[in-house]
Amino acid sequence: KNVERTYLADRVAQLGSRMLADSTAQYEELKGTEWENAARRNVAFFTVGAELLDDSTPVDDSVGDTVSQELEHVAQANGIYTSGITGEEEDYSQYAPRGYYEGDARLEQYFRAMMWYGRMHFVQEDEDLDRSALLMAKALSENGESYQLWESVYAVTSFFAGASDDLGVCEYAPAIREAYGENVATADLAGNQDAFHYFHSLTGAIGTPQINSLPVWEGEESNVIPGFRFMGQRFTIDAAIMQKLVYSSVEENGTGDMRMLPDVLDVPAALGSDVALNILEENGATAYAGYTENMERLRSALKEENGALWSASLYASWLNTLRPLLEAKGAGYPVFMQNEEWQKKDLECFAGSFTELKHDTVLYSKQVMAEMGGGYDERDYRGYVEPEPLVYTRFESLASLTVQGLRRYGMLDAADEENLTRLAQMAGQLLTISQKELREEALTEEEHEFIRTYGGNIEH
C-alpha cells in the first residue's frame, strides 16, 4: 500500500502523460492514412488513463466523446458495456475500488488507472486493433524515459504478483523490428502493407493467455483470446487452477447446471489436499463433466517440484508458504494433529490466508487484532505454537525476500524495512519454538512471553 501510494501512483501518472504526448504526435503524422483510426484510438486510450490520475488532463476534440463515455462507465463501475476504445465488451464493474484501495483518494485513482491499463484489450485478430498495439509498443520501446517508467512499475508489480498473462511491449517490440527493421519512422508505416501483414502474422503466432478475464456468454467456445495489453494483469497459480475447473472447461452436471463459480477448496485440492477434494466431492463438484479429469491433471502437474514456479513472485511464494498446511501430519507430530479434523482446521487456515492474499493483490488476481496492554491475572498464560516448521521457514524467507526486492527497486522506506525485518525475526522465533515442541523440549520464559504478546507484536 505504501509502495503504491508513495512511488507507483506518480510513476504511472508520468508514464500516462508521456504516452499521451507520443500518441498524439503519432496521430498528427498518420492523419489521412490507413493508420489514422488506430492512432486516434491510442490518443483516446491514454487520455482516459491520464484523466483517471489527473482530471486536469487536456482532451483533444477528436476523442472528446469517446473519452467522456469511457470515464462515465469507469466512474459508474456497474455493468458490461461496449468500449468506445476497442469496440469490445468490457466489464466496468471491475473498476470499483476495493480492498485497501477503497477510501484513499490517491489509491482509488491509482486503482482505476492500473485497472484500465491492465484490462483494455487490443485483440490481435482485429487488424486495426493490432495497428494500435503496434503504435503503442513502438512509442513505448523507442522513448527511453517512457520505457524506464513502464519497466519500473511493471518490474515491482511483477515482483509482487507475477508476470503478465497477456502479450505486451516485450513481445510486440521484437515483432516490429523483425517486420520493419530497426528504427522505422512513424510516417513510413503508412502504405507498407506487406510489412504490416508480416507483423500481424508474427503477433498471431506468439501464443494465448492462460487466464480468461473477459465477459463470457453461453454458447461461445472460448474467449481466452490473444491480444495486447499495456500493463497486463498477472498470471497466478490459483487463477490457472480455477480457470480449468469452471464452465466451460468443465461441462454441465446431470441436472444441467453449469459451474459458473470456483470454490476456494479447488486450490488446496489441486495442490494435493485429499480432504479438500473429498469435501468438494461431497458438495457435488465432481458431478460436473470433466471436473475430475481436469483436477487430476492439475494435481499431477503441481505435484512435481518446480522451484521456478513457486519463486516467480511474492504471490507464488506466499502460496508455497501455505502448502505444508495441506500435508497430513504423521509420526513425530502431537497426536491431536494426526487426524482428519485437524486437516480440516488447516484448510480453514489456508483459506483465510489465501483470502488475504487475494484481497491484497486484487488490482494485479484487514483483519482486526486485539489491542496489546492491560493487566493480567494469575492464570497460567503460557501458549502453544502449532508446529509447522516448514511454513515458518518459508515465511521467514518470504519476508526477507520482500525486503531485498523492494530495496533493489528503490521502493523501501525505513519504517517498512523495519516491519518486514521484524516479521522475518518473528517467523524465526516461531520456527525455533516449533522445533522445540516437536522434540518435546521445554520453552524458555522469553519464548512463552513471545507467544503471550504475539497479537500485539503483529498489530505493531
PDB file of N, CA, C and O in Angstrom, residues 342-389:
ATOM      1  N   TRP A 342      -8.095 -32.168  12.165  1.00  0.00           N
ATOM      2  CA  TRP A 342      -7.022 -31.164  12.181  1.00  0.00           C
ATOM      3  C   TRP A 342      -6.720 -30.703  10.750  1.00  0.00           C
ATOM      4  O   TRP A 342      -6.457 -29.533  10.512  1.00  0.00           O
ATOM      5  N   GLN A 343      -6.773 -31.632   9.799  1.00  0.00           N
ATOM      6  CA  GLN A 343      -6.553 -31.241   8.407  1.00  0.00           C
ATOM      7  C   GLN A 343      -7.631 -30.264   7.939  1.00  0.00           C
ATOM      8  O   GLN A 343      -7.345 -29.336   7.175  1.00  0.00           O
ATOM      9  N   LYS A 344      -8.862 -30.461   8.412  1.00  0.00           N
ATOM     10  CA  LYS A 344      -9.927 -29.509   8.075  1.00  0.00           C
ATOM     11  C   LYS A 344      -9.642 -28.150   8.704  1.00  0.00           C
ATOM     12  O   LYS A 344      -9.866 -27.100   8.080  1.00  0.00           O
ATOM     13  N   LYS A 345      -9.144 -28.165   9.924  1.00  0.00           N
ATOM     14  CA  LYS A 345      -8.756 -26.913  10.583  1.00  0.00           C
ATOM     15  C   LYS A 345      -7.676 -26.202   9.768  1.00  0.00           C
ATOM     16  O   LYS A 345      -7.730 -24.987   9.549  1.00  0.00           O
ATOM     17  N   ASP A 346      -6.698 -26.977   9.281  1.00  0.00           N
ATOM     18  CA  ASP A 346      -5.634 -26.386   8.476  1.00  0.00           C
ATOM     19  C   ASP A 346      -6.151 -25.860   7.139  1.00  0.00           C
ATOM     20  O   ASP A 346      -5.614 -24.898   6.583  1.00  0.00           O
ATOM     21  N   LEU A 347      -7.203 -26.496   6.603  1.00  0.00           N
ATOM     22  CA  LEU A 347      -7.817 -25.970   5.379  1.00  0.00           C
ATOM     23  C   LEU A 347      -8.415 -24.590   5.626  1.00  0.00           C
ATOM     24  O   LEU A 347      -8.335 -23.705   4.772  1.00  0.00           O
ATOM     25  N   GLU A 348      -9.033 -24.407   6.789  1.00  0.00           N
ATOM     26  CA  GLU A 348      -9.561 -23.074   7.128  1.00  0.00           C
ATOM     27  C   GLU A 348      -8.431 -22.060   7.237  1.00  0.00           C
ATOM     28  O   GLU A 348      -8.562 -20.910   6.813  1.00  0.00           O
ATOM     29  N   CYS A 349      -7.314 -22.505   7.815  1.00  0.00           N
ATOM     30  CA  CYS A 349      -6.148 -21.621   7.930  1.00  0.00           C
ATOM     31  C   CYS A 349      -5.643 -21.242   6.534  1.00  0.00           C
ATOM     32  O   CYS A 349      -5.371 -20.076   6.249  1.00  0.00           O
ATOM     33  N   PHE A 350      -5.532 -22.237   5.657  1.00  0.00           N
ATOM     34  CA  PHE A 350      -5.114 -21.992   4.277  1.00  0.00           C
ATOM     35  C   PHE A 350      -6.060 -21.003   3.601  1.00  0.00           C
ATOM     36  O   PHE A 350      -5.633 -20.023   2.982  1.00  0.00           O
ATOM     37  N   ALA A 351      -7.369 -21.266   3.727  1.00  0.00           N
ATOM     38  CA  ALA A 351      -8.357 -20.430   3.053  1.00  0.00           C
ATOM     39  C   ALA A 351      -8.328 -18.998   3.573  1.00  0.00           C
ATOM     40  O   ALA A 351      -8.487 -18.043   2.802  1.00  0.00           O
ATOM     41  N   GLY A 352      -8.104 -18.835   4.872  1.00  0.00           N
ATOM     42  CA  GLY A 352      -8.054 -17.482   5.430  1.00  0.00           C
ATOM     43  C   GLY A 352      -6.876 -16.691   4.891  1.00  0.00           C
ATOM     44  O   GLY A 352      -7.020 -15.527   4.491  1.00  0.00           O
ATOM     45  N   SER A 353      -5.706 -17.315   4.863  1.00  0.00           N
ATOM     46  CA  SER A 353      -4.523 -16.611   4.362  1.00  0.00           C
ATOM     47  C   SER A 353      -4.626 -16.383   2.854  1.00  0.00           C
ATOM     48  O   SER A 353      -4.237 -15.335   2.340  1.00  0.00           O
ATOM     49  N   PHE A 354      -5.164 -17.359   2.140  1.00  0.00           N
ATOM     50  CA  PHE A 354      -5.363 -17.226   0.701  1.00  0.00           C
ATOM     51  C   PHE A 354      -6.317 -16.068   0.389  1.00  0.00           C
ATOM     52  O   PHE A 354      -6.096 -15.283  -0.546  1.00  0.00           O
ATOM     53  N   THR A 355      -7.361 -15.931   1.195  1.00  0.00           N
ATOM     54  CA  THR A 355      -8.299 -14.814   1.021  1.00  0.00           C
ATOM     55  C   THR A 355      -7.590 -13.477   1.199  1.00  0.00           C
ATOM     56  O   THR A 355      -7.807 -12.526   0.431  1.00  0.00           O
ATOM     57  N   GLU A 356      -6.721 -13.405   2.198  1.00  0.00           N
ATOM     58  CA  GLU A 356      -5.980 -12.153   2.416  1.00  0.00           C
ATOM     59  C   GLU A 356      -5.054 -11.862   1.240  1.00  0.00           C
ATOM     60  O   GLU A 356      -4.902 -10.715   0.813  1.00  0.00           O
ATOM     61  N   LEU A 357      -4.442 -12.908   0.707  1.00  0.00           N
ATOM     62  CA  LEU A 357      -3.578 -12.743  -0.465  1.00  0.00           C
ATOM     63  C   LEU A 357      -4.374 -12.184  -1.641  1.00  0.00           C
ATOM     64  O   LEU A 357      -3.929 -11.240  -2.317  1.00  0.00           O
ATOM     65  N   LYS A 358      -5.548 -12.726  -1.903  1.00  0.00           N
ATOM     66  CA  LYS A 358      -6.382 -12.221  -2.998  1.00  0.00           C
ATOM     67  C   LYS A 358      -6.831 -10.794  -2.723  1.00  0.00           C
ATOM     68  O   LYS A 358      -6.888  -9.961  -3.634  1.00  0.00           O
ATOM     69  N   HIS A 359      -7.153 -10.515  -1.476  1.00  0.00           N
ATOM     70  CA  HIS A 359      -7.606  -9.186  -1.077  1.00  0.00           C
ATOM     71  C   HIS A 359      -6.522  -8.148  -1.346  1.00  0.00           C
ATOM     72  O   HIS A 359      -6.789  -7.057  -1.853  1.00  0.00           O
ATOM     73  N   ASP A 360      -5.280  -8.494  -1.015  1.00  0.00           N
ATOM     74  CA  ASP A 360      -4.187  -7.532  -1.127  1.00  0.00           C
ATOM     75  C   ASP A 360      -3.630  -7.408  -2.540  1.00  0.00           C
ATOM     76  O   ASP A 360      -2.845  -6.498  -2.819  1.00  0.00           O
ATOM     77  N   THR A 361      -3.991  -8.326  -3.420  1.00  0.00           N
ATOM     78  CA  THR A 361      -3.484  -8.261  -4.800  1.00  0.00           C
ATOM     79  C   THR A 361      -4.626  -8.128  -5.789  1.00  0.00           C
ATOM     80  O   THR A 361      -4.487  -8.480  -6.952  1.00  0.00           O
ATOM     81  N   VAL A 362      -5.752  -7.602  -5.337  1.00  0.00           N
ATOM     82  CA  VAL A 362      -6.939  -7.545  -6.177  1.00  0.00           C
ATOM     83  C   VAL A 362      -6.704  -6.706  -7.431  1.00  0.00           C
ATOM     84  O   VAL A 362      -7.325  -6.927  -8.460  1.00  0.00           O
ATOM     85  N   LEU A 363      -5.795  -5.758  -7.378  1.00  0.00           N
ATOM     86  CA  LEU A 363      -5.541  -4.916  -8.544  1.00  0.00           C
ATOM     87  C   LEU A 363      -4.693  -5.631  -9.563  1.00  0.00           C
ATOM     88  O   LEU A 363      -4.779  -5.373 -10.748  1.00  0.00           O
ATOM     89  N   TYR A 364      -3.806  -6.505  -9.230  1.00  0.00           N
ATOM     90  CA  TYR A 364      -2.866  -7.106 -10.201  1.00  0.00           C
ATOM     91  C   TYR A 364      -3.211  -8.565 -10.504  1.00  0.00           C
ATOM     92  O   TYR A 364      -3.138  -9.283  -9.573  1.00  0.00           O
ATOM     93  N   SER A 365      -5.056 -10.089  -9.264  1.00  0.00           N
ATOM     94  CA  SER A 365      -5.526 -11.567  -9.141  1.00  0.00           C
ATOM     95  C   SER A 365      -4.945 -11.411  -8.449  1.00  0.00           C
ATOM     96  O   SER A 365      -3.817 -12.227  -9.260  1.00  0.00           O
ATOM     97  N   LYS A 366      -8.604  -6.458   6.170  1.00  0.00           N
ATOM     98  CA  LYS A 366      -7.774  -6.046   7.308  1.00  0.00           C
ATOM     99  C   LYS A 366      -8.379  -6.683   8.539  1.00  0.00           C
ATOM    100  O   LYS A 366      -9.561  -6.630   8.784  1.00  0.00           O
ATOM    101  N   GLN A 367      -7.520  -7.486   8.666  1.00  0.00           N
ATOM    102  CA  GLN A 367      -8.096  -8.145   9.823  1.00  0.00           C
ATOM    103  C   GLN A 367      -7.880  -7.329  11.092  1.00  0.00           C
ATOM    104  O   GLN A 367      -6.936  -6.581  11.213  1.00  0.00           O
ATOM    105  N   VAL A 368      -8.829  -7.461  12.047  1.00  0.00           N
ATOM    106  CA  VAL A 368      -8.763  -6.719  13.309  1.00  0.00           C
ATOM    107  C   VAL A 368      -7.973  -7.528  14.324  1.00  0.00           C
ATOM    108  O   VAL A 368      -8.193  -8.724  14.482  1.00  0.00           O
ATOM    109  N   MET A 369      -7.042  -6.872  14.987  1.00  0.00           N
ATOM    110  CA  MET A 369      -6.249  -7.531  16.025  1.00  0.00           C
ATOM    111  C   MET A 369      -6.604  -6.960  17.397  1.00  0.00           C
ATOM    112  O   MET A 369      -6.881  -5.776  17.511  1.00  0.00           O
ATOM    113  N   ALA A 370      -6.563  -7.812  18.420  1.00  0.00           N
ATOM    114  CA  ALA A 370      -6.792  -7.317  19.772  1.00  0.00           C
ATOM    115  C   ALA A 370      -5.671  -6.384  20.187  1.00  0.00           C
ATOM    116  O   ALA A 370      -4.533  -6.544  19.779  1.00  0.00           O
ATOM    117  N   GLU A 371      -6.050  -5.375  20.927  1.00  0.00           N
ATOM    118  CA  GLU A 371      -5.060  -4.398  21.361  1.00  0.00           C
ATOM    119  C   GLU A 371      -4.179  -4.976  22.464  1.00  0.00           C
ATOM    120  O   GLU A 371      -4.653  -5.730  23.312  1.00  0.00           O
ATOM    121  N   MET A 372      -2.890  -4.664  22.429  1.00  0.00           N
ATOM    122  CA  MET A 372      -1.988  -5.171  23.460  1.00  0.00           C
ATOM    123  C   MET A 372      -1.987  -4.211  24.647  1.00  0.00           C
ATOM    124  O   MET A 372      -2.039  -3.004  24.482  1.00  0.00           O
ATOM    125  N   GLY A 373      -1.928  -4.762  25.830  1.00  0.00           N
ATOM    126  CA  GLY A 373      -1.856  -3.911  27.014  1.00  0.00           C
ATOM    127  C   GLY A 373      -2.852  -4.346  28.073  1.00  0.00           C
ATOM    128  O   GLY A 373      -3.619  -5.285  27.888  1.00  0.00           O
ATOM    129  N   GLY A 374      -2.837  -3.690  29.207  1.00  0.00           N
ATOM    130  CA  GLY A 374      -3.758  -4.035  30.280  1.00  0.00           C
ATOM    131  C   GLY A 374      -3.142  -4.995  31.276  1.00  0.00           C
ATOM    132  O   GLY A 374      -2.046  -5.493  31.102  1.00  0.00           O
ATOM    133  N   GLY A 375      -3.863  -5.269  32.363  1.00  0.00           N
ATOM    134  CA  GLY A 375      -3.349  -6.138  33.417  1.00  0.00           C
ATOM    135  C   GLY A 375      -3.583  -7.600  33.114  1.00  0.00           C
ATOM    136  O   GLY A 375      -4.350  -7.972  32.232  1.00  0.00           O
ATOM    137  N   TYR A 376      -2.890  -8.449  33.862  1.00  0.00           N
ATOM    138  CA  TYR A 376      -3.001  -9.886  33.664  1.00  0.00           C
ATOM    139  C   TYR A 376      -3.345 -10.534  34.997  1.00  0.00           C
ATOM    140  O   TYR A 376      -2.889 -10.095  36.046  1.00  0.00           O
ATOM    141  N   ASP A 377      -4.122 -11.593  34.970  1.00  0.00           N
ATOM    142  CA  ASP A 377      -4.452 -12.285  36.205  1.00  0.00           C
ATOM    143  C   ASP A 377      -3.418 -13.378  36.469  1.00  0.00           C
ATOM    144  O   ASP A 377      -2.414 -13.485  35.795  1.00  0.00           O
ATOM    145  N   GLU A 378      -3.703 -14.209  37.455  1.00  0.00           N
ATOM    146  CA  GLU A 378      -2.727 -15.194  37.903  1.00  0.00           C
ATOM    147  C   GLU A 378      -2.829 -16.515  37.159  1.00  0.00           C
ATOM    148  O   GLU A 378      -2.120 -17.465  37.496  1.00  0.00           O
ATOM    149  N   ARG A 379      -3.712 -16.607  36.163  1.00  0.00           N
ATOM    150  CA  ARG A 379      -3.838 -17.871  35.459  1.00  0.00           C
ATOM    151  C   ARG A 379      -2.568 -18.178  34.664  1.00  0.00           C
ATOM    152  O   ARG A 379      -1.798 -17.289  34.324  1.00  0.00           O
ATOM    153  N   ASP A 380      -2.383 -19.424  34.321  1.00  0.00           N
ATOM    154  CA  ASP A 380      -1.247 -19.848  33.523  1.00  0.00           C
ATOM    155  C   ASP A 380      -1.476 -19.377  32.086  1.00  0.00           C
ATOM    156  O   ASP A 380      -2.377 -19.863  31.392  1.00  0.00           O
ATOM    157  N   TYR A 381      -0.705 -18.395  31.660  1.00  0.00           N
ATOM    158  CA  TYR A 381      -0.947 -17.797  30.347  1.00  0.00           C
ATOM    159  C   TYR A 381      -0.032 -18.382  29.273  1.00  0.00           C
ATOM    160  O   TYR A 381       0.022 -17.881  28.159  1.00  0.00           O
ATOM    161  N   ARG A 382       0.700 -19.425  29.599  1.00  0.00           N
ATOM    162  CA  ARG A 382       1.615 -19.961  28.591  1.00  0.00           C
ATOM    163  C   ARG A 382       0.841 -20.484  27.381  1.00  0.00           C
ATOM    164  O   ARG A 382      -0.168 -21.171  27.529  1.00  0.00           O
ATOM    165  N   GLY A 383       1.329 -20.154  26.216  1.00  0.00           N
ATOM    166  CA  GLY A 383       0.652 -20.527  24.982  1.00  0.00           C
ATOM    167  C   GLY A 383       1.359 -21.648  24.246  1.00  0.00           C
ATOM    168  O   GLY A 383       2.322 -22.245  24.740  1.00  0.00           O
ATOM    169  N   TYR A 384       0.886 -21.912  23.050  1.00  0.00           N
ATOM    170  CA  TYR A 384       1.408 -23.020  22.252  1.00  0.00           C
ATOM    171  C   TYR A 384       1.471 -22.561  20.804  1.00  0.00           C
ATOM    172  O   TYR A 384       0.588 -21.847  20.328  1.00  0.00           O
ATOM    173  N   VAL A 385       2.506 -22.969  20.094  1.00  0.00           N
ATOM    174  CA  VAL A 385       2.655 -22.667  18.671  1.00  0.00           C
ATOM    175  C   VAL A 385       2.358 -23.931  17.881  1.00  0.00           C
ATOM    176  O   VAL A 385       2.903 -25.002  18.192  1.00  0.00           O
ATOM    177  N   GLU A 386       1.482 -23.847  16.891  1.00  0.00           N
ATOM    178  CA  GLU A 386       1.282 -25.011  16.030  1.00  0.00           C
ATOM    179  C   GLU A 386       2.612 -25.309  15.338  1.00  0.00           C
ATOM    180  O   GLU A 386       3.136 -24.461  14.612  1.00  0.00           O
ATOM    181  N   PRO A 387       3.161 -26.497  15.527  1.00  0.00           N
ATOM    182  CA  PRO A 387       4.484 -26.781  14.970  1.00  0.00           C
ATOM    183  C   PRO A 387       4.432 -27.029  13.456  1.00  0.00           C
ATOM    184  O   PRO A 387       4.170 -28.145  13.011  1.00  0.00           O
ATOM    185  N   GLU A 388       4.652 -25.994  12.703  1.00  0.00           N
ATOM    186  CA  GLU A 388       4.702 -26.063  11.241  1.00  0.00           C
ATOM    187  C   GLU A 388       6.043 -25.487  10.802  1.00  0.00           C
ATOM    188  O   GLU A 388       6.114 -24.395  10.221  1.00  0.00           O
ATOM    189  N   PRO A 389       7.146 -26.186  11.057  1.00  0.00           N
ATOM    190  CA  PRO A 389       8.465 -25.598  10.807  1.00  0.00           C
ATOM    191  C   PRO A 389       8.698 -25.165   9.360  1.00  0.00           C
ATOM    192  O   PRO A 389       9.326 -24.136   9.119  1.00  0.00           O
TER     193      PRO A 389
END
